[in-house]
């Protein structure tokens, strides 16, 4: 099965905890503070690997939790930082934050990277809290928690093969019968105005992405018709599937069509004609098509394979798909030409830092006060509640953020219960 959208959970590593320690010196009961800082937690980094084509692997692994930083140690030794956790994704992966629906990254090129969940910084050891007034603090921080988020991965397909040809030769019809794509089909020209992509599966379980492109006409390379802007898309494909109306329903000569399209491809960009072509003789169920095909074969100089089919009656599709799949396998990837410079189109890497709410106060059914919010929860997690000095520092920090005033304004009185995460404490005036 082809997976093109998955939701996963990522969490950056927590920072290592800072340490409370003191120097041991002969005849000095408590030397100076000597607790080291914790190391930084790993970032979760997504990286493009061009060998990947699907998001299949994410069906089996949906949780990515990066390791935490090492804790600080005595003798002022800092904990080691954790190495980045690298998650490989296929080119064309767009990453969105599920909660905010904001695109975090659009990963296109091999090796391109984006930090998706930052690891927390290490907590500071007690050495860092020493002041002249408090030269031997029994105070350290826990590591900062790593960023946690739910994200959606979506794969924007890059086509392996592209359907080219005059308008109304049956490109969209063909795509619709070999994939689950449902492009618009009609007898008028330029029915297709933007490329459609479909995932094709062959009977022997190979798969490739086929692009249906707007029809080309003479002069397309210089901007006539719609084709020009879409010739760019063919640059990404490895194989050109050249569709011809062999029944000549509109009165044009099939071989003239073939020459005209190839001339357009060549004039647009030399490298397009380096790609292998598979010729599709479509509409073969119509009278006159057989004769036209014979004539076509006699005139053809290139040794491109020709596949007679009828997209409407679905004849000849199996062998055609095998041939396209084979050609894709045989053909090396064409490096993308610096299209950014030519067209001014940049694939941007969006980054978005979620806005942090300091704190919010609500009340539960029992009348208790509930304090929540990113900033205050982070402070809470970084506090070592086993030490009085840390607890006192936490109270000061809450006061500094205005939590006490806000509680009072909401009617909190001495002795009321205040809840924060899984913790309860009393409001004291
Ligand atoms: N007789 C016959 N008609 C076909 C066949 N395949 C497609 N058609 C018809 O040809 C017309 C054009 O088909 P489309 O698939 O829209 O052609 P297209 O190449 O995508 O055209 P544009 O998007 O305009 O470039 C439609 O009326 C189809 O029903 C076929 O195998 N036999
Ligand atoms: Mg079409």
CSV table of C-alpha atoms and ligand atoms in Angstrom, one decimal:
chain,number,residue,atom,x,y,z
A,1,UNK,CA,0.0,0.0,0.0
A,2,UNK,CA,1.0,3.5,-0.7
A,3,UNK,CA,1.2,5.8,2.4
A,4,UNK,CA,1.2,9.4,1.6
A,5,UNK,CA,0.1,10.9,4.9
A,6,UNK,CA,0.9,9.9,8.4
A,7,UNK,CA,0.7,11.4,11.9
A,8,UNK,CA,3.5,10.9,14.3
A,9,UNK,CA,4.7,12.0,17.7
A,10,UNK,CA,8.1,13.5,18.2
A,11,UNK,CA,9.9,14.6,21.4
A,12,UNK,CA,13.2,16.2,21.7
A,13,UNK,CA,15.5,14.8,24.5
A,14,UNK,CA,15.2,16.4,27.9
A,15,UNK,CA,18.3,18.2,29.2
A,16,UNK,CA,20.3,16.4,31.8
A,17,UNK,CA,19.8,17.5,35.4
A,18,UNK,CA,22.2,19.9,37.1
A,19,UNK,CA,24.0,18.5,40.2
A,20,UNK,CA,24.3,19.7,43.7
A,21,UNK,CA,27.8,18.8,45.0
A,22,UNK,CA,30.6,20.2,47.1
A,23,UNK,CA,34.3,19.9,47.0
A,24,UNK,CA,35.8,17.6,49.5
A,25,UNK,CA,38.9,18.9,50.9
A,26,UNK,CA,40.9,17.7,53.8
A,27,UNK,CA,40.0,19.6,57.0
A,28,UNK,CA,37.3,21.6,55.1
A,29,UNK,CA,33.8,20.1,55.9
A,30,UNK,CA,32.1,21.8,53.1
A,31,UNK,CA,34.3,23.1,50.3
A,32,UNK,CA,32.9,25.3,47.6
A,33,UNK,CA,30.0,24.2,45.3
A,34,UNK,CA,31.1,21.7,42.6
A,35,UNK,CA,28.0,20.4,40.9
A,36,UNK,CA,28.2,20.3,37.1
A,37,UNK,CA,25.6,21.2,34.5
A,38,UNK,CA,23.5,18.7,32.7
A,39,UNK,CA,24.1,18.1,29.0
A,40,UNK,CA,21.7,19.2,26.2
A,41,UNK,CA,19.0,16.7,25.1
A,42,UNK,CA,19.0,15.6,21.4
A,43,UNK,CA,17.2,17.5,18.8
A,44,UNK,CA,14.9,15.4,16.5
A,45,UNK,CA,16.1,16.3,13.1
A,46,UNK,CA,14.5,15.2,9.8
A,47,UNK,CA,16.7,14.6,6.9
A,48,UNK,CA,15.9,13.9,3.2
A,49,UNK,CA,17.3,10.6,1.8
A,50,UNK,CA,16.7,10.4,-1.9
A,51,UNK,CA,16.7,6.6,-1.7
A,52,UNK,CA,13.3,6.7,0.1
A,53,UNK,CA,10.1,6.9,-2.0
A,54,UNK,CA,7.3,6.4,0.5
A,55,UNK,CA,6.3,7.1,4.1
A,56,UNK,CA,5.8,3.4,4.6
A,57,UNK,CA,8.3,3.1,7.4
A,58,UNK,CA,6.3,5.5,9.6
A,59,UNK,CA,3.4,3.0,9.6
A,60,UNK,CA,5.5,0.9,12.0
A,61,UNK,CA,7.2,3.5,14.0
A,62,UNK,CA,5.1,6.5,15.0
A,63,UNK,CA,6.9,7.6,18.1
A,64,UNK,CA,10.3,9.3,18.0
A,65,UNK,CA,11.7,10.2,21.4
A,66,UNK,CA,15.2,11.5,21.4
A,67,UNK,CA,17.6,10.6,24.3
A,68,UNK,CA,18.2,13.0,27.1
A,69,UNK,CA,21.4,14.8,28.0
A,70,UNK,CA,23.7,13.3,30.6
A,71,UNK,CA,23.3,14.6,34.1
A,72,UNK,CA,25.8,16.9,35.6
A,73,UNK,CA,28.4,15.3,37.9
A,74,UNK,CA,30.5,16.2,40.9
A,75,UNK,CA,33.8,17.9,40.6
A,76,UNK,CA,32.2,20.4,38.3
A,77,UNK,CA,31.9,17.9,35.5
A,78,UNK,CA,29.3,18.7,32.9
A,79,UNK,CA,27.0,16.0,31.5
A,80,UNK,CA,27.6,15.2,27.8
A,81,UNK,CA,25.2,16.6,25.2
A,82,UNK,CA,23.2,14.0,23.4
A,83,UNK,CA,23.7,13.6,19.6
A,84,UNK,CA,20.9,14.6,17.3
A,85,UNK,CA,18.4,12.0,16.4
A,86,UNK,CA,18.2,11.8,12.6
A,87,UNK,CA,15.0,10.6,11.0
A,88,UNK,CA,15.2,9.9,7.3
A,89,UNK,CA,12.3,11.0,5.0
A,90,UNK,CA,11.8,10.8,1.3
A,91,UNK,CA,12.2,13.9,-0.9
A,92,UNK,CA,8.9,15.8,-1.2
A,93,UNK,CA,8.0,15.4,2.5
A,94,UNK,CA,6.0,18.3,4.0
A,95,UNK,CA,5.9,18.5,7.7
A,96,UNK,CA,3.0,20.2,9.5
A,97,UNK,CA,2.3,20.8,13.2
A,98,UNK,CA,-1.0,19.0,13.8
A,99,UNK,CA,-2.2,21.4,16.6
A,100,UNK,CA,-1.6,24.7,14.7
A,101,UNK,CA,-1.7,23.4,11.2
A,102,UNK,CA,1.4,25.4,10.4
A,103,UNK,CA,3.9,24.0,7.9
A,104,UNK,CA,7.2,23.4,9.8
A,105,UNK,CA,9.3,22.2,6.9
A,106,UNK,CA,9.1,21.4,3.2
A,107,UNK,CA,12.0,19.0,2.6
A,108,UNK,CA,12.9,18.5,-1.1
A,109,UNK,CA,16.6,17.9,-1.7
A,110,UNK,CA,18.9,15.1,-0.7
A,111,UNK,CA,20.6,15.9,2.6
A,112,UNK,CA,18.3,18.8,3.4
A,113,UNK,CA,17.5,19.0,7.2
A,114,UNK,CA,15.1,20.5,9.6
A,115,UNK,CA,15.0,20.5,13.4
A,116,UNK,CA,11.5,19.3,14.2
A,117,UNK,CA,11.7,19.0,18.0
A,118,UNK,CA,14.4,20.8,19.9
A,119,UNK,CA,16.0,19.1,22.8
A,120,UNK,CA,16.1,20.8,26.2
A,121,UNK,CA,19.1,22.6,27.6
A,122,UNK,CA,20.9,21.0,30.5
A,123,UNK,CA,19.9,22.1,34.0
A,124,UNK,CA,22.5,24.2,35.8
A,125,UNK,CA,24.5,22.7,38.7
A,126,UNK,CA,24.9,24.4,42.0
A,127,UNK,CA,28.2,26.0,41.1
A,128,UNK,CA,26.3,28.4,38.9
A,129,UNK,CA,24.0,29.6,41.6
A,130,UNK,CA,26.8,30.7,44.0
A,131,UNK,CA,26.7,34.3,45.0
A,132,UNK,CA,28.6,36.3,47.6
A,133,UNK,CA,25.5,36.2,49.7
A,134,UNK,CA,25.0,32.4,49.2
A,135,UNK,CA,28.4,30.9,48.5
A,136,UNK,CA,27.3,27.3,49.0
A,137,UNK,CA,23.9,27.0,47.4
A,138,UNK,CA,22.0,23.7,47.7
A,139,UNK,CA,20.3,24.5,44.5
A,140,UNK,CA,20.4,23.0,41.0
A,141,UNK,CA,18.0,22.9,38.0
A,142,UNK,CA,16.5,19.8,36.4
A,143,UNK,CA,17.1,19.7,32.6
A,144,UNK,CA,14.8,21.6,30.4
A,145,UNK,CA,12.1,19.3,28.9
A,146,UNK,CA,12.5,18.7,25.1
A,147,UNK,CA,9.8,20.0,22.8
A,148,UNK,CA,7.0,17.6,22.2
A,149,UNK,CA,4.6,17.8,19.3
A,150,UNK,CA,2.4,15.9,17.1
A,151,UNK,CA,3.2,16.3,13.4
A,152,UNK,CA,1.7,15.2,10.1
A,153,UNK,CA,4.0,14.0,7.3
A,154,UNK,CA,2.7,14.4,3.8
A,155,UNK,CA,4.5,13.2,0.7
A,156,UNK,CA,4.3,15.5,-2.3
A,157,UNK,CA,5.0,13.1,-5.2
A,158,UNK,CA,7.7,13.8,-7.6
A,159,UNK,CA,6.8,12.0,-10.8
A,160,UNK,CA,8.9,9.1,-12.2
A,161,UNK,CA,7.2,9.3,-15.6
A,162,UNK,CA,5.3,12.0,-17.4
A,163,UNK,CA,2.6,11.8,-20.0
A,164,UNK,CA,3.1,14.2,-22.9
A,165,UNK,CA,1.3,14.7,-26.1
A,166,UNK,CA,-1.2,17.0,-27.9
A,167,UNK,CA,-4.4,18.0,-26.2
A,168,UNK,CA,-7.2,15.4,-26.2
A,169,UNK,CA,-5.0,12.5,-27.1
A,170,UNK,CA,-6.2,10.7,-23.9
A,171,UNK,CA,-3.4,11.4,-21.4
A,172,UNK,CA,-5.8,12.0,-18.5
A,173,UNK,CA,-8.0,9.0,-19.5
A,174,UNK,CA,-4.9,6.8,-19.4
A,175,UNK,CA,-3.9,8.1,-16.0
A,176,UNK,CA,-7.4,7.4,-14.7
A,177,UNK,CA,-7.4,3.8,-15.8
A,178,UNK,CA,-4.0,2.9,-14.4
A,179,UNK,CA,-4.2,4.7,-11.0
A,180,UNK,CA,-6.7,5.9,-8.5
A,181,UNK,CA,-6.2,9.5,-9.7
A,182,UNK,CA,-9.4,11.1,-11.1
A,183,UNK,CA,-8.3,13.8,-13.5
A,184,UNK,CA,-10.9,15.7,-15.5
A,185,UNK,CA,-11.5,14.2,-18.9
A,186,UNK,CA,-13.3,15.9,-21.8
A,187,UNK,CA,-13.1,16.1,-25.6
A,188,UNK,CA,-12.1,19.8,-25.7
A,189,UNK,CA,-8.5,20.9,-25.7
A,190,UNK,CA,-6.7,21.9,-22.5
A,191,UNK,CA,-9.0,20.0,-20.2
A,192,UNK,CA,-6.0,19.5,-17.9
A,193,UNK,CA,-4.7,22.8,-16.7
A,194,UNK,CA,-2.4,21.6,-13.9
A,195,UNK,CA,-0.5,18.4,-13.6
A,196,UNK,CA,-2.2,15.4,-11.9
A,197,UNK,CA,-0.2,12.7,-10.3
A,198,UNK,CA,-1.1,9.1,-9.7
A,199,UNK,CA,0.5,6.2,-8.1
A,200,UNK,CA,0.6,3.3,-10.5
A,201,UNK,CA,1.0,-0.3,-9.4
A,202,UNK,CA,2.0,-3.0,-11.9
A,203,UNK,CA,0.8,-6.6,-11.7
A,204,UNK,CA,4.2,-7.7,-10.4
A,205,UNK,CA,3.9,-5.2,-7.5
A,206,UNK,CA,6.2,-2.5,-8.6
A,207,UNK,CA,5.0,1.0,-8.3
A,208,UNK,CA,5.8,4.4,-9.8
A,209,UNK,CA,4.4,7.9,-9.9
A,210,UNK,CA,2.9,9.0,-13.3
A,211,UNK,CA,2.2,12.6,-14.0
A,212,UNK,CA,-0.5,13.7,-16.4
A,213,UNK,CA,0.5,17.0,-17.9
A,214,UNK,CA,-1.4,19.6,-19.8
A,215,UNK,CA,-1.4,19.1,-23.6
A,216,UNK,CA,1.5,20.6,-25.6
A,217,UNK,CA,1.1,22.3,-28.9
A,218,UNK,CA,3.5,23.8,-31.4
A,219,UNK,CA,5.3,26.7,-29.9
A,220,UNK,CA,4.8,25.4,-26.3
A,221,UNK,CA,8.5,25.9,-25.5
A,222,UNK,CA,8.1,29.6,-26.2
A,223,UNK,CA,5.0,30.0,-24.1
A,224,UNK,CA,2.2,29.1,-26.6
A,225,UNK,CA,-0.7,27.3,-24.9
A,226,UNK,CA,-0.4,26.0,-21.4
A,227,UNK,CA,2.3,23.5,-21.8
A,228,UNK,CA,5.4,25.7,-21.2
A,229,UNK,CA,5.2,26.2,-17.4
A,230,UNK,CA,4.6,22.5,-17.1
A,231,UNK,CA,7.5,21.4,-19.2
A,232,UNK,CA,9.4,22.1,-15.9
A,233,UNK,CA,7.6,19.1,-14.4
A,234,UNK,CA,8.9,16.8,-17.1
A,235,UNK,CA,12.4,17.8,-16.0
A,236,UNK,CA,11.8,15.8,-12.8
A,237,UNK,CA,10.7,12.7,-14.6
A,238,UNK,CA,13.0,9.8,-15.7
A,239,UNK,CA,10.8,8.5,-18.5
A,240,UNK,CA,8.7,10.3,-21.0
A,241,UNK,CA,5.5,8.6,-22.0
A,242,UNK,CA,4.5,10.0,-25.3
A,243,UNK,CA,0.8,9.6,-26.1
A,244,UNK,CA,-0.5,9.8,-29.6
A,245,UNK,CA,-4.0,9.7,-31.0
A,246,UNK,CA,-3.4,6.9,-33.5
A,247,UNK,CA,-7.1,7.2,-34.7
A,248,UNK,CA,-6.3,10.8,-35.8
A,249,UNK,CA,-9.8,11.8,-34.6
A,250,UNK,CA,-9.1,15.5,-35.1
A,251,UNK,CA,-7.6,15.0,-38.6
A,252,UNK,CA,-4.0,15.6,-37.8
A,253,UNK,CA,-1.3,13.1,-38.9
A,254,UNK,CA,-0.1,11.0,-35.9
A,255,UNK,CA,3.5,11.0,-37.1
A,256,UNK,CA,3.5,14.8,-37.5
A,257,UNK,CA,2.2,15.1,-34.0
A,258,UNK,CA,5.0,13.0,-32.8
A,259,UNK,CA,7.6,15.1,-34.5
A,260,UNK,CA,6.1,18.4,-33.3
A,261,UNK,CA,6.0,17.3,-29.7
A,262,UNK,CA,9.6,16.1,-29.8
A,263,UNK,CA,10.7,19.4,-31.3
A,264,UNK,CA,9.0,21.3,-28.5
A,265,UNK,CA,10.7,19.1,-25.9
A,266,UNK,CA,14.1,19.7,-27.6
A,267,UNK,CA,13.7,23.4,-27.9
A,268,UNK,CA,12.6,23.8,-24.4
A,269,UNK,CA,15.6,22.0,-23.0
A,270,UNK,CA,18.2,19.7,-24.6
A,271,UNK,CA,18.2,17.4,-21.6
A,272,UNK,CA,14.5,16.4,-22.1
A,273,UNK,CA,15.3,14.5,-25.2
A,274,UNK,CA,18.0,12.6,-23.3
A,275,UNK,CA,15.2,10.9,-21.4
A,276,UNK,CA,14.0,7.5,-22.7
A,277,UNK,CA,10.6,7.6,-24.4
A,278,UNK,CA,7.8,5.1,-24.4
A,279,UNK,CA,5.4,5.7,-27.3
A,280,UNK,CA,1.7,5.0,-26.6
A,281,UNK,CA,-0.5,4.5,-29.6
A,282,UNK,CA,-3.9,5.3,-28.1
A,283,UNK,CA,-7.5,5.0,-29.4
A,284,UNK,CA,-6.6,1.8,-31.2
A,285,UNK,CA,-10.2,0.5,-31.0
A,286,UNK,CA,-11.2,3.1,-33.6
A,287,UNK,CA,-11.4,2.4,-37.3
A,288,UNK,CA,-8.3,3.4,-39.2
A,289,UNK,CA,-6.0,3.2,-36.2
A,290,UNK,CA,-4.3,0.0,-37.3
A,291,UNK,CA,-3.4,1.4,-40.7
A,292,UNK,CA,-2.1,4.6,-39.1
A,293,UNK,CA,0.0,2.6,-36.7
A,294,UNK,CA,1.6,0.7,-39.6
A,295,UNK,CA,2.5,3.9,-41.4
A,296,UNK,CA,3.8,5.4,-38.1
A,297,UNK,CA,6.1,2.5,-37.6
A,298,UNK,CA,7.6,2.8,-41.0
A,299,UNK,CA,8.4,6.4,-40.5
A,300,UNK,CA,9.8,6.1,-37.0
A,301,UNK,CA,13.6,6.4,-36.9
A,302,UNK,CA,14.3,6.2,-33.1
A,303,UNK,CA,14.1,2.8,-31.6
A,304,UNK,CA,11.5,3.8,-29.0
A,305,UNK,CA,9.1,0.9,-28.1
A,306,UNK,CA,5.5,1.4,-29.3
A,307,UNK,CA,2.5,0.2,-27.2
A,308,UNK,CA,-0.8,0.0,-29.0
A,309,UNK,CA,-3.6,0.6,-26.4
A,310,UNK,CA,-7.1,1.8,-25.9
A,311,UNK,CA,-7.5,3.7,-22.7
A,312,UNK,CA,-11.2,3.5,-23.1
A,313,UNK,CA,-11.5,-0.2,-23.5
A,314,UNK,CA,-8.4,-0.8,-21.3
A,315,UNK,CA,-6.6,-2.9,-23.8
A,316,UNK,CA,-2.8,-3.2,-23.8
A,317,UNK,CA,-2.3,-1.5,-20.4
A,318,UNK,CA,-0.5,-4.4,-18.7
A,319,UNK,CA,2.5,-4.5,-21.0
A,320,UNK,CA,2.7,-0.8,-21.2
A,321,UNK,CA,3.0,-0.5,-17.4
A,322,UNK,CA,5.7,-3.2,-17.3
A,323,UNK,CA,7.6,-1.3,-20.0
A,324,UNK,CA,7.4,2.0,-18.1
A,325,UNK,CA,8.4,0.4,-14.8
A,326,UNK,CA,11.4,-1.3,-16.5
A,327,UNK,CA,12.5,1.9,-18.1
A,328,UNK,CA,12.3,3.8,-14.8
A,329,UNK,CA,14.4,1.1,-13.2
A,330,UNK,CA,17.0,1.2,-15.9
A,331,UNK,CA,17.3,5.0,-16.0
A,332,UNK,CA,19.5,6.9,-13.6
A,333,UNK,CA,17.9,9.8,-11.8
A,334,UNK,CA,18.3,13.2,-13.6
A,335,UNK,CA,19.6,15.7,-11.2
A,336,UNK,CA,17.3,18.6,-10.9
A,337,UNK,CA,18.4,21.5,-13.0
A,338,UNK,CA,18.8,24.8,-11.0
A,339,UNK,CA,15.2,25.6,-11.6
A,340,UNK,CA,15.1,28.0,-8.7
A,341,UNK,CA,17.4,30.4,-10.4
A,342,UNK,CA,15.5,30.1,-13.7
A,343,UNK,CA,12.0,30.5,-12.5
A,344,UNK,CA,12.4,32.3,-9.3
A,345,UNK,CA,10.4,29.6,-7.6
A,346,UNK,CA,11.9,28.7,-4.2
A,347,UNK,CA,11.0,25.8,-2.1
A,348,UNK,CA,11.1,27.5,1.2
A,349,UNK,CA,11.9,26.0,4.5
A,350,UNK,CA,9.3,27.3,6.9
A,351,UNK,CA,10.0,27.3,10.6
A,352,UNK,CA,7.6,28.1,13.2
A,353,UNK,CA,8.2,28.4,16.9
A,354,UNK,CA,5.0,27.8,18.8
A,355,UNK,CA,3.9,30.7,20.8
A,356,UNK,CA,4.3,30.1,24.5
A,357,UNK,CA,1.5,30.9,26.8
A,358,UNK,CA,3.0,31.9,30.2
A,359,UNK,CA,0.2,30.6,32.3
A,360,UNK,CA,-3.6,30.2,32.5
A,361,UNK,CA,-5.7,29.9,35.6
A,362,UNK,CA,-8.9,27.9,35.6
A,363,UNK,CA,-11.0,26.3,38.4
A,364,UNK,CA,-12.2,22.7,38.5
A,365,UNK,CA,-15.6,21.4,39.8
A,366,UNK,CA,-14.2,21.2,43.3
A,367,UNK,CA,-13.3,24.9,43.2
A,368,UNK,CA,-9.6,24.2,43.2
A,369,UNK,CA,-7.4,26.5,41.1
A,370,UNK,CA,-5.6,24.9,38.1
A,371,UNK,CA,-2.5,26.6,36.8
A,372,UNK,CA,-1.3,25.5,33.3
A,373,UNK,CA,0.7,26.9,30.5
A,374,UNK,CA,4.0,26.1,28.6
A,375,UNK,CA,6.3,28.5,30.5
A,376,UNK,CA,5.1,27.6,34.0
A,377,UNK,CA,5.0,23.9,33.3
A,378,UNK,CA,8.6,24.1,32.0
A,379,UNK,CA,9.7,25.9,35.2
A,380,UNK,CA,7.9,23.2,37.3
A,381,UNK,CA,9.7,20.4,35.4
A,382,UNK,CA,13.1,22.1,35.9
A,383,UNK,CA,12.6,22.4,39.7
A,384,UNK,CA,14.1,19.8,42.0
A,385,UNK,CA,11.4,19.6,44.7
A,386,UNK,CA,13.6,17.5,47.0
A,387,UNK,CA,15.5,20.6,48.0
A,388,UNK,CA,14.1,23.5,50.0
A,389,UNK,CA,16.3,26.0,48.2
A,390,UNK,CA,14.9,24.9,44.9
A,391,UNK,CA,11.3,25.0,46.1
A,392,UNK,CA,11.9,28.6,47.4
A,393,UNK,CA,13.4,29.6,44.1
A,394,UNK,CA,10.3,28.2,42.3
A,395,UNK,CA,8.0,30.2,44.5
A,396,UNK,CA,10.0,33.4,43.7
A,397,UNK,CA,9.8,32.6,40.0
A,398,UNK,CA,6.0,32.2,40.2
A,399,UNK,CA,5.7,35.5,42.0
A,400,UNK,CA,7.9,37.1,39.4
A,401,UNK,CA,5.6,35.8,36.6
A,402,UNK,CA,2.6,37.3,38.4
A,403,UNK,CA,1.0,34.0,39.2
A,404,UNK,CA,0.3,35.0,42.8
A,405,UNK,CA,-1.4,38.2,41.8
A,406,UNK,CA,-3.4,36.5,39.2
A,407,UNK,CA,-4.6,33.8,41.7
A,408,UNK,CA,-5.5,36.5,44.2
A,409,UNK,CA,-7.4,38.4,41.5
A,410,UNK,CA,-9.4,35.2,40.8
A,411,UNK,CA,-10.3,35.0,44.5
A,412,UNK,CA,-7.7,32.7,45.9
A,413,UNK,CA,-7.4,32.9,49.7
A,414,UNK,CA,-5.0,31.5,52.2
A,415,UNK,CA,-5.2,27.7,52.3
A,416,UNK,CA,-6.8,27.2,48.9
A,417,UNK,CA,-5.6,24.3,46.8
A,418,UNK,CA,-3.6,25.2,43.7
A,419,UNK,CA,-2.9,22.4,41.1
A,420,UNK,CA,-0.1,22.4,38.6
A,421,UNK,CA,0.4,19.3,36.5
A,422,UNK,CA,0.1,16.3,38.9
A,423,UNK,CA,1.1,18.5,41.9
A,424,UNK,CA,-1.0,20.2,44.5
A,425,UNK,CA,0.1,23.0,46.9
A,426,UNK,CA,-1.5,25.5,49.2
A,427,UNK,CA,-1.9,29.1,48.4
A,428,UNK,CA,-0.2,31.0,51.2
A,429,UNK,CA,-0.7,34.8,51.7
B,1,LIG,N1,-12.1,6.4,-28.8
B,1,LIG,C1,-11.3,6.7,-27.8
B,1,LIG,N2,-11.4,7.9,-27.2
B,1,LIG,C2,-10.5,8.1,-26.1
B,1,LIG,C3,-9.6,7.2,-25.7
B,1,LIG,N3,-8.9,7.7,-24.7
B,1,LIG,C4,-9.4,9.0,-24.4
B,1,LIG,N4,-10.4,9.2,-25.3
B,1,LIG,C5,-11.2,10.4,-25.4
B,1,LIG,O1,-10.4,11.5,-25.8
B,1,LIG,C6,-10.9,12.7,-25.2
B,1,LIG,C7,-9.8,13.5,-24.5
B,1,LIG,O2,-9.4,12.7,-23.4
B,1,LIG,P1,-8.5,13.3,-22.3
B,1,LIG,O3,-8.1,12.1,-21.5
B,1,LIG,O4,-9.2,14.4,-21.6
B,1,LIG,O5,-7.3,13.9,-23.1
B,1,LIG,P2,-6.0,14.7,-22.6
B,1,LIG,O6,-4.9,14.2,-23.4
B,1,LIG,O7,-5.9,14.6,-21.2
B,1,LIG,O8,-6.4,16.2,-23.0
B,1,LIG,P3,-5.9,17.6,-22.4
B,1,LIG,O9,-6.0,17.5,-20.9
B,1,LIG,O10,-6.9,18.6,-23.0
B,1,LIG,O11,-4.5,17.8,-22.9
B,1,LIG,C8,-12.1,12.3,-24.3
B,1,LIG,O12,-13.3,12.6,-24.9
B,1,LIG,C9,-11.8,10.8,-24.1
B,1,LIG,O13,-13.0,10.1,-23.8
B,1,LIG,C10,-9.5,5.9,-26.4
B,1,LIG,O14,-8.7,5.0,-26.0
B,1,LIG,N5,-10.4,5.7,-27.4
B,2,LIG,MG1,-5.9,15.9,-19.7
